[in-house]
mmCIF file with all atom_site columns, C-alpha atoms in Angstrom:
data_model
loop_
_atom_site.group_PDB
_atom_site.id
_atom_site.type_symbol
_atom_site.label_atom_id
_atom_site.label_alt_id
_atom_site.label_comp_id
_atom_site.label_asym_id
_atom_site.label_entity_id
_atom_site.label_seq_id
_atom_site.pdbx_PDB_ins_code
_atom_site.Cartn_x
_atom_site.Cartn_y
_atom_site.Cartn_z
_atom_site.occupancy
_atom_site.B_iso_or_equiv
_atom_site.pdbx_formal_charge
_atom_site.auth_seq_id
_atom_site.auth_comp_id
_atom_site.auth_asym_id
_atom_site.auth_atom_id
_atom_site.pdbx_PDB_model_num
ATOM 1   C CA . UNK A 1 1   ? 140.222 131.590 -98.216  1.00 0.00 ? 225 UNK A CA 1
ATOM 2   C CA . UNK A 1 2   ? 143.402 132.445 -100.150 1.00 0.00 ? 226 UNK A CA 1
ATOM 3   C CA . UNK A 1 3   ? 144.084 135.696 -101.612 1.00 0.00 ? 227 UNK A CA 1
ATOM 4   C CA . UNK A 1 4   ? 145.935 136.104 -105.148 1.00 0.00 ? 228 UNK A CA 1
ATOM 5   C CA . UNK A 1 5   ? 149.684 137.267 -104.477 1.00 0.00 ? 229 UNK A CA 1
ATOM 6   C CA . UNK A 1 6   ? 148.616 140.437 -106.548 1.00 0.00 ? 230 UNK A CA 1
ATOM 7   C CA . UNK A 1 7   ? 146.404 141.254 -103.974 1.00 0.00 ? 231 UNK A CA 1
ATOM 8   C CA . UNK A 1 8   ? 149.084 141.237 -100.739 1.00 0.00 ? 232 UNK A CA 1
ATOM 9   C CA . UNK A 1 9   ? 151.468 144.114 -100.925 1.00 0.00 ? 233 UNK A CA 1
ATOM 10  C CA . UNK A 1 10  ? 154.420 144.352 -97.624  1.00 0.00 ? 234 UNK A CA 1
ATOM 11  C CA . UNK A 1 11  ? 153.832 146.449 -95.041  1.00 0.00 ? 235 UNK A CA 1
ATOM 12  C CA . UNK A 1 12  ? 156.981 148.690 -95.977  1.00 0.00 ? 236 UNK A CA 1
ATOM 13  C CA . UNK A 1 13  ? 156.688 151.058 -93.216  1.00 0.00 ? 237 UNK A CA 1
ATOM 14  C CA . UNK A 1 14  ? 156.998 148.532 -90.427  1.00 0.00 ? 238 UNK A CA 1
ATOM 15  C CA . UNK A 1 15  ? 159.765 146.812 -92.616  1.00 0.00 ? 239 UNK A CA 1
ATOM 16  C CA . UNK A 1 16  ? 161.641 150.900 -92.399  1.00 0.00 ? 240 UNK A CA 1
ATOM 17  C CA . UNK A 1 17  ? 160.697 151.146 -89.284  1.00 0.00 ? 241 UNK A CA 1
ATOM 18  C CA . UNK A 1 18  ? 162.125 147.681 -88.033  1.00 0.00 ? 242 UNK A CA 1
ATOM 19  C CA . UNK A 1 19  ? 165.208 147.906 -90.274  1.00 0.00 ? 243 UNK A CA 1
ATOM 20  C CA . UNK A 1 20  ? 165.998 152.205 -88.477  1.00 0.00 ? 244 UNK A CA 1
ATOM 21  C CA . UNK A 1 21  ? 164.869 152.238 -85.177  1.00 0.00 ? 245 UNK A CA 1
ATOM 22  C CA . UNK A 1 22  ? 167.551 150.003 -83.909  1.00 0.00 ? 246 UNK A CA 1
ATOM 23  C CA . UNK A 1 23  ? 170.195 152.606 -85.250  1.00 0.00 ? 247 UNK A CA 1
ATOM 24  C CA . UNK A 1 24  ? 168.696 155.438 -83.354  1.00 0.00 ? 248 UNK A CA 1
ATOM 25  C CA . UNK A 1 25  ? 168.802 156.760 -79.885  1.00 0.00 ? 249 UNK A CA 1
ATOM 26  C CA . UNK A 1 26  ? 165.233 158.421 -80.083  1.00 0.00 ? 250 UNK A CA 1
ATOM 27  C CA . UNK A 1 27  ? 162.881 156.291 -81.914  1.00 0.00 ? 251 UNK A CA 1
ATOM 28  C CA . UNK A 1 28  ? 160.418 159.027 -81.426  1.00 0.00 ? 252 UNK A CA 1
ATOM 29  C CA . UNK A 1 29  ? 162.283 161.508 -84.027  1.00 0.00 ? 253 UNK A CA 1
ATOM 30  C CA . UNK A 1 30  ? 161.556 159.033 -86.966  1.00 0.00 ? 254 UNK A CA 1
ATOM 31  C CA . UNK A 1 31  ? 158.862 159.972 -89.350  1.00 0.00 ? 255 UNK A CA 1
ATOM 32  C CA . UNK A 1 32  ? 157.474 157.870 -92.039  1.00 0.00 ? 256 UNK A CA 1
ATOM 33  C CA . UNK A 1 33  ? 155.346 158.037 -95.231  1.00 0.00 ? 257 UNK A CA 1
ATOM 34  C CA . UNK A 1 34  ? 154.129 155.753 -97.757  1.00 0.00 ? 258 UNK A CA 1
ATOM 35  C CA . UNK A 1 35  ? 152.866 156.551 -100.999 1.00 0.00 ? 259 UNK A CA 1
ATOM 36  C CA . UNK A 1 36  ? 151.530 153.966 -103.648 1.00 0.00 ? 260 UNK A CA 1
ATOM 37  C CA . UNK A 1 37  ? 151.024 154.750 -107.004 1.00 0.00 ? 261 UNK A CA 1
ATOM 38  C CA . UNK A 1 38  ? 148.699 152.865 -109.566 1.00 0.00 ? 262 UNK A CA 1
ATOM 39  C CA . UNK A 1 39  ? 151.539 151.545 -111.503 1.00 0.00 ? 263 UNK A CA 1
ATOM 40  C CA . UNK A 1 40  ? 153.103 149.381 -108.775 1.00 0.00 ? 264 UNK A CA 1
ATOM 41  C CA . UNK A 1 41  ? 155.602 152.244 -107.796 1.00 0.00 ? 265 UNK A CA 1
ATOM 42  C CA . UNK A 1 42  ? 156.283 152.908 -103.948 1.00 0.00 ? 266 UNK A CA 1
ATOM 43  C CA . UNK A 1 43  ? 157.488 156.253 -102.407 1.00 0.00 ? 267 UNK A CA 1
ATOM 44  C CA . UNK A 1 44  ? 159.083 155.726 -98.925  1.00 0.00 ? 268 UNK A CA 1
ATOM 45  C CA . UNK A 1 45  ? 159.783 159.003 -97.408  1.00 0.00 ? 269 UNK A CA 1
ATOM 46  C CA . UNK A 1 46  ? 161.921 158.599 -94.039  1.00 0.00 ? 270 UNK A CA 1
ATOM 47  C CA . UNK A 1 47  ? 163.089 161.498 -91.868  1.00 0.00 ? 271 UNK A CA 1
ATOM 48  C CA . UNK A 1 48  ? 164.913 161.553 -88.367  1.00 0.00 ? 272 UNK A CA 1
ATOM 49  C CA . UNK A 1 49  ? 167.512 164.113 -86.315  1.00 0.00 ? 273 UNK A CA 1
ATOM 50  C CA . UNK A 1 50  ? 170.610 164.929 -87.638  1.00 0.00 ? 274 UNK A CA 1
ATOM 51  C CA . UNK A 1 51  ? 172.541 163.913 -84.839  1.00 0.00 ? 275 UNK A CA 1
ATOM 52  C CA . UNK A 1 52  ? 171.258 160.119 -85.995  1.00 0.00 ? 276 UNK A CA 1
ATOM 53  C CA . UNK A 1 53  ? 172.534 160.543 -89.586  1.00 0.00 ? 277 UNK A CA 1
ATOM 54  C CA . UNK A 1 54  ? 176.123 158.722 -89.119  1.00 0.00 ? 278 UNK A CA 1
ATOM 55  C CA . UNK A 1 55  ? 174.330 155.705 -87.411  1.00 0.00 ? 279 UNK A CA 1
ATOM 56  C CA . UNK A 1 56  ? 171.773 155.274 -89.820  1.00 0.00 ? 280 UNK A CA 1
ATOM 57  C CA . UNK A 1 57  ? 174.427 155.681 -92.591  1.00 0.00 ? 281 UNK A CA 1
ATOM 58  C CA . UNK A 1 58  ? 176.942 153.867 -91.565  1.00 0.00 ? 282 UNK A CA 1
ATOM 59  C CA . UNK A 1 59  ? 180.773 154.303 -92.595  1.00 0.00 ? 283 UNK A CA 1
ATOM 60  C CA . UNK A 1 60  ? 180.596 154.638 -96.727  1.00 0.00 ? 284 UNK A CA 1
ATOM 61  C CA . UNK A 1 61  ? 176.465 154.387 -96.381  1.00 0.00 ? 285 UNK A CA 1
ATOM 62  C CA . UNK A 1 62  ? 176.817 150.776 -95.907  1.00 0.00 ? 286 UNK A CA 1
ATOM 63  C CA . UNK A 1 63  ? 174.048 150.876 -93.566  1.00 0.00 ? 287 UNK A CA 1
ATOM 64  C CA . UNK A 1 64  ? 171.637 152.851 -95.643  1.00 0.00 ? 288 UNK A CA 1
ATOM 65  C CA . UNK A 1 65  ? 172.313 150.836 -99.050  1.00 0.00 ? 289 UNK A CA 1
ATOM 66  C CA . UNK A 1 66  ? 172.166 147.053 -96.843  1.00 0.00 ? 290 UNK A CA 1
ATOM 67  C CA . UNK A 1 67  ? 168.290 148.834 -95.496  1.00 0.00 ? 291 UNK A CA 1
ATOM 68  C CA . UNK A 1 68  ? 167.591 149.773 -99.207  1.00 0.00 ? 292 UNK A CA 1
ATOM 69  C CA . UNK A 1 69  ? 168.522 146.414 -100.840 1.00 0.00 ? 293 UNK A CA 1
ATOM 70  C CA . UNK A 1 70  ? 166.307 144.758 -97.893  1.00 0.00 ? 294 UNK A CA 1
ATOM 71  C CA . UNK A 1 71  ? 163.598 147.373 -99.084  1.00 0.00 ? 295 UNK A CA 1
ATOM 72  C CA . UNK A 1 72  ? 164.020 146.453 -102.751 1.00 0.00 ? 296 UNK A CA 1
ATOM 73  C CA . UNK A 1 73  ? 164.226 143.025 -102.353 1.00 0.00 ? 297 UNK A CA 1
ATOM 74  C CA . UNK A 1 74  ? 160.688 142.906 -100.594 1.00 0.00 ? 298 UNK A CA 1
ATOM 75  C CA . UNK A 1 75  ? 158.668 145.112 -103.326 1.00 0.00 ? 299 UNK A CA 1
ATOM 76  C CA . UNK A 1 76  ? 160.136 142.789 -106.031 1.00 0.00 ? 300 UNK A CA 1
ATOM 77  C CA . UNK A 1 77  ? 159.233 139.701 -104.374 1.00 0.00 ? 301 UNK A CA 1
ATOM 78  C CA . UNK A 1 78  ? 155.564 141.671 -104.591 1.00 0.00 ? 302 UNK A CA 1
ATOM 79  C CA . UNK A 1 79  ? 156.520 142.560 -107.986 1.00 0.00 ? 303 UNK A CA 1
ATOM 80  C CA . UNK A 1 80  ? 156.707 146.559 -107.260 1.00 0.00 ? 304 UNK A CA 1
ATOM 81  C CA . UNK A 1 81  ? 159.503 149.106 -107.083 1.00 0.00 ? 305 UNK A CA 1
ATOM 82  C CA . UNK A 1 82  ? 160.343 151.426 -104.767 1.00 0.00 ? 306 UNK A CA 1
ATOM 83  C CA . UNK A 1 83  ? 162.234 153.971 -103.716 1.00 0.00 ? 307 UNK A CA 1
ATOM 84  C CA . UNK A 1 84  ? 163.040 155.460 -100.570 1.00 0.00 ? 308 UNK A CA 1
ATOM 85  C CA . UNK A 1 85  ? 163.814 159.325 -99.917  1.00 0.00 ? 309 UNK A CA 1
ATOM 86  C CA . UNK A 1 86  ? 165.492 160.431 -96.714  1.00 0.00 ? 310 UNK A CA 1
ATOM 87  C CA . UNK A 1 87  ? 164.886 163.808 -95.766  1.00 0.00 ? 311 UNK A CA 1
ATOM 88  C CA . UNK A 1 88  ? 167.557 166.003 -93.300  1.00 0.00 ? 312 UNK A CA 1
ATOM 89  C CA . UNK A 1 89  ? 167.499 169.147 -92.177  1.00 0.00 ? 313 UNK A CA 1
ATOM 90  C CA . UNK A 1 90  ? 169.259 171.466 -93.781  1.00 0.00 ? 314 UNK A CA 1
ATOM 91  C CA . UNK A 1 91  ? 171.104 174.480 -91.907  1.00 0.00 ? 315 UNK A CA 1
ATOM 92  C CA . UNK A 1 92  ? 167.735 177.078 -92.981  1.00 0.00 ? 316 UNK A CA 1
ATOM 93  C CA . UNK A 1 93  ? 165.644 174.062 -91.036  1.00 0.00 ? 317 UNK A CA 1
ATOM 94  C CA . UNK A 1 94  ? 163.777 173.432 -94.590  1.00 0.00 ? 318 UNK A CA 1
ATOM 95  C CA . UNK A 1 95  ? 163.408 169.888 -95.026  1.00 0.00 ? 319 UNK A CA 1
ATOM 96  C CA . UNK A 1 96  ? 165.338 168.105 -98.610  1.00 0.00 ? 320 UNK A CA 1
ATOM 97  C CA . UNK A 1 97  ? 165.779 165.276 -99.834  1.00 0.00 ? 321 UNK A CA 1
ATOM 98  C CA . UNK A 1 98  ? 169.214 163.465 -99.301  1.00 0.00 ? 322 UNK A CA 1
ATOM 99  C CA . UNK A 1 99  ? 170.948 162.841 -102.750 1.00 0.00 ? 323 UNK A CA 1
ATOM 100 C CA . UNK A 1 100 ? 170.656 159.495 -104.645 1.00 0.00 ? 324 UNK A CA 1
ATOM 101 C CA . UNK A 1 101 ? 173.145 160.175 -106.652 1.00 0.00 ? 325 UNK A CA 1
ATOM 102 C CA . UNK A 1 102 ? 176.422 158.664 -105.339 1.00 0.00 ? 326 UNK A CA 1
ATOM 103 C CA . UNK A 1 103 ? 174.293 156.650 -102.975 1.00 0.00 ? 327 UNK A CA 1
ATOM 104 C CA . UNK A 1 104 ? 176.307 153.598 -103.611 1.00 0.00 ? 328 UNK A CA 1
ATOM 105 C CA . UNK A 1 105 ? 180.011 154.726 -104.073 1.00 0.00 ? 329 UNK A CA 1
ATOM 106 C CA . UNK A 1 106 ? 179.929 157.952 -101.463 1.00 0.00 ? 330 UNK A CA 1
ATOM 107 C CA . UNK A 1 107 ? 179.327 161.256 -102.160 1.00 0.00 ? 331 UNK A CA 1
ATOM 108 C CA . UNK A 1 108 ? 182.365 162.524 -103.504 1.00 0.00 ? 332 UNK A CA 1
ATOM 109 C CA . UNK A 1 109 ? 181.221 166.299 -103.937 1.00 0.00 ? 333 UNK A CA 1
ATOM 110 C CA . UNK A 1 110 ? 184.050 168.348 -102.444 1.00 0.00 ? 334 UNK A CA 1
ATOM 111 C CA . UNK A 1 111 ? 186.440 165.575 -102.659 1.00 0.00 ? 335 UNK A CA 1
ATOM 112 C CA . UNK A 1 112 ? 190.059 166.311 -104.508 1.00 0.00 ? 336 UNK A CA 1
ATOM 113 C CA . UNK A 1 113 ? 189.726 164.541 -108.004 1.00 0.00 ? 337 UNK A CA 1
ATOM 114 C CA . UNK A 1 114 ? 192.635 162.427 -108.634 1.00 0.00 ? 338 UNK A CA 1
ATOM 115 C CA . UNK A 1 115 ? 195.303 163.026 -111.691 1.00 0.00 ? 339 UNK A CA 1
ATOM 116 C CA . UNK A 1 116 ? 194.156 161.391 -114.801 1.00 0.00 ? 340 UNK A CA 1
ATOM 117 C CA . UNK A 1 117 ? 196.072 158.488 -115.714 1.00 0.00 ? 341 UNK A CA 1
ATOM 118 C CA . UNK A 1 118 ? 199.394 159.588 -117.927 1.00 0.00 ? 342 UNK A CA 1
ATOM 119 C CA . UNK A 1 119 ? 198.538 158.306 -122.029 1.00 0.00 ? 343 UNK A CA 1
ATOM 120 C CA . UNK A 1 120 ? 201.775 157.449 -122.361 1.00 0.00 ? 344 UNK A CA 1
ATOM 121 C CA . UNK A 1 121 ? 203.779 155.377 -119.902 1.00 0.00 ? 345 UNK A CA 1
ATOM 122 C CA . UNK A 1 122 ? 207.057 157.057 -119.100 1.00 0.00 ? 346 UNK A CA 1
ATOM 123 C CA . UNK A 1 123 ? 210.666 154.903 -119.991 1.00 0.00 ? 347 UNK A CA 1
ATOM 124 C CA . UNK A 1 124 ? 212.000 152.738 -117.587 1.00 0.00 ? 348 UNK A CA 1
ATOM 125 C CA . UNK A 1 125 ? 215.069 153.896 -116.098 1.00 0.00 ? 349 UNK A CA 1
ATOM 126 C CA . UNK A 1 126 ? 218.032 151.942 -117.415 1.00 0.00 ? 350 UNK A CA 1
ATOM 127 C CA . UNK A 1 127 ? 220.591 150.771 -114.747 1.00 0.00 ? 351 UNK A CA 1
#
């Protein structure tokens, strides 16, 4: 018998868990949860040590955005979204979320900001 597309949904934590455990040296510190909501919207909440953050990241959080993309790609082929929250430990040991917000270009918080482009080119020197 044939079930209706509508009625298969991925199995997203063995997708997370395939796509992280080969950046880590202790597949044991990786937690995962899975939350659906009635409107089609998935909650992936993914924790592991700190020490595992830079592999998991990758240099500029190419790693992370390639595992979210793979992620995304799957719950629209299901037609859901879903996001995914990565937890670290933070230095009082309470658990937070990792920021989406400059996900995809870096986190520049902290960074030097860069002069503003002039609004008026200067003259040419004249020889």
């Amino acid at each position: 018998m044939l079930q209706k597309a509508e009625d298969t949904s991925p199995n997203y934590i063995g997708l997370v868990r395939f796509l992280i455990e080969p950046f880590l040296e202790s597949p044991n510190s990786l937690s995962l949860d899975c939350e659906k909501n009635a409107n089609e919207r998935i909650w992936i909440r993914l924790a592991f040590g700190d020490e595992e953050k830079g592999r998991v990241f990758g240099r500029g959080g190419r790693n992370i955005q390639a595992i979210r993309t793979v992620i995304q790609a799957a719950a629209q082929a299901a037609g859901q979204s879903v996001y995914l929250d990565i937890y670290d430990e933070s230095a009082e040991g309470k658990s937070r979320p990792e920021s989406m917000s400059g996900a995809r270009f870096g986190n520049r918080r902290g960074a030097p900001r860069r002069p503003s482009r002039p609004s008026k080119p200067e003259p040419r020197p004249r020889f």
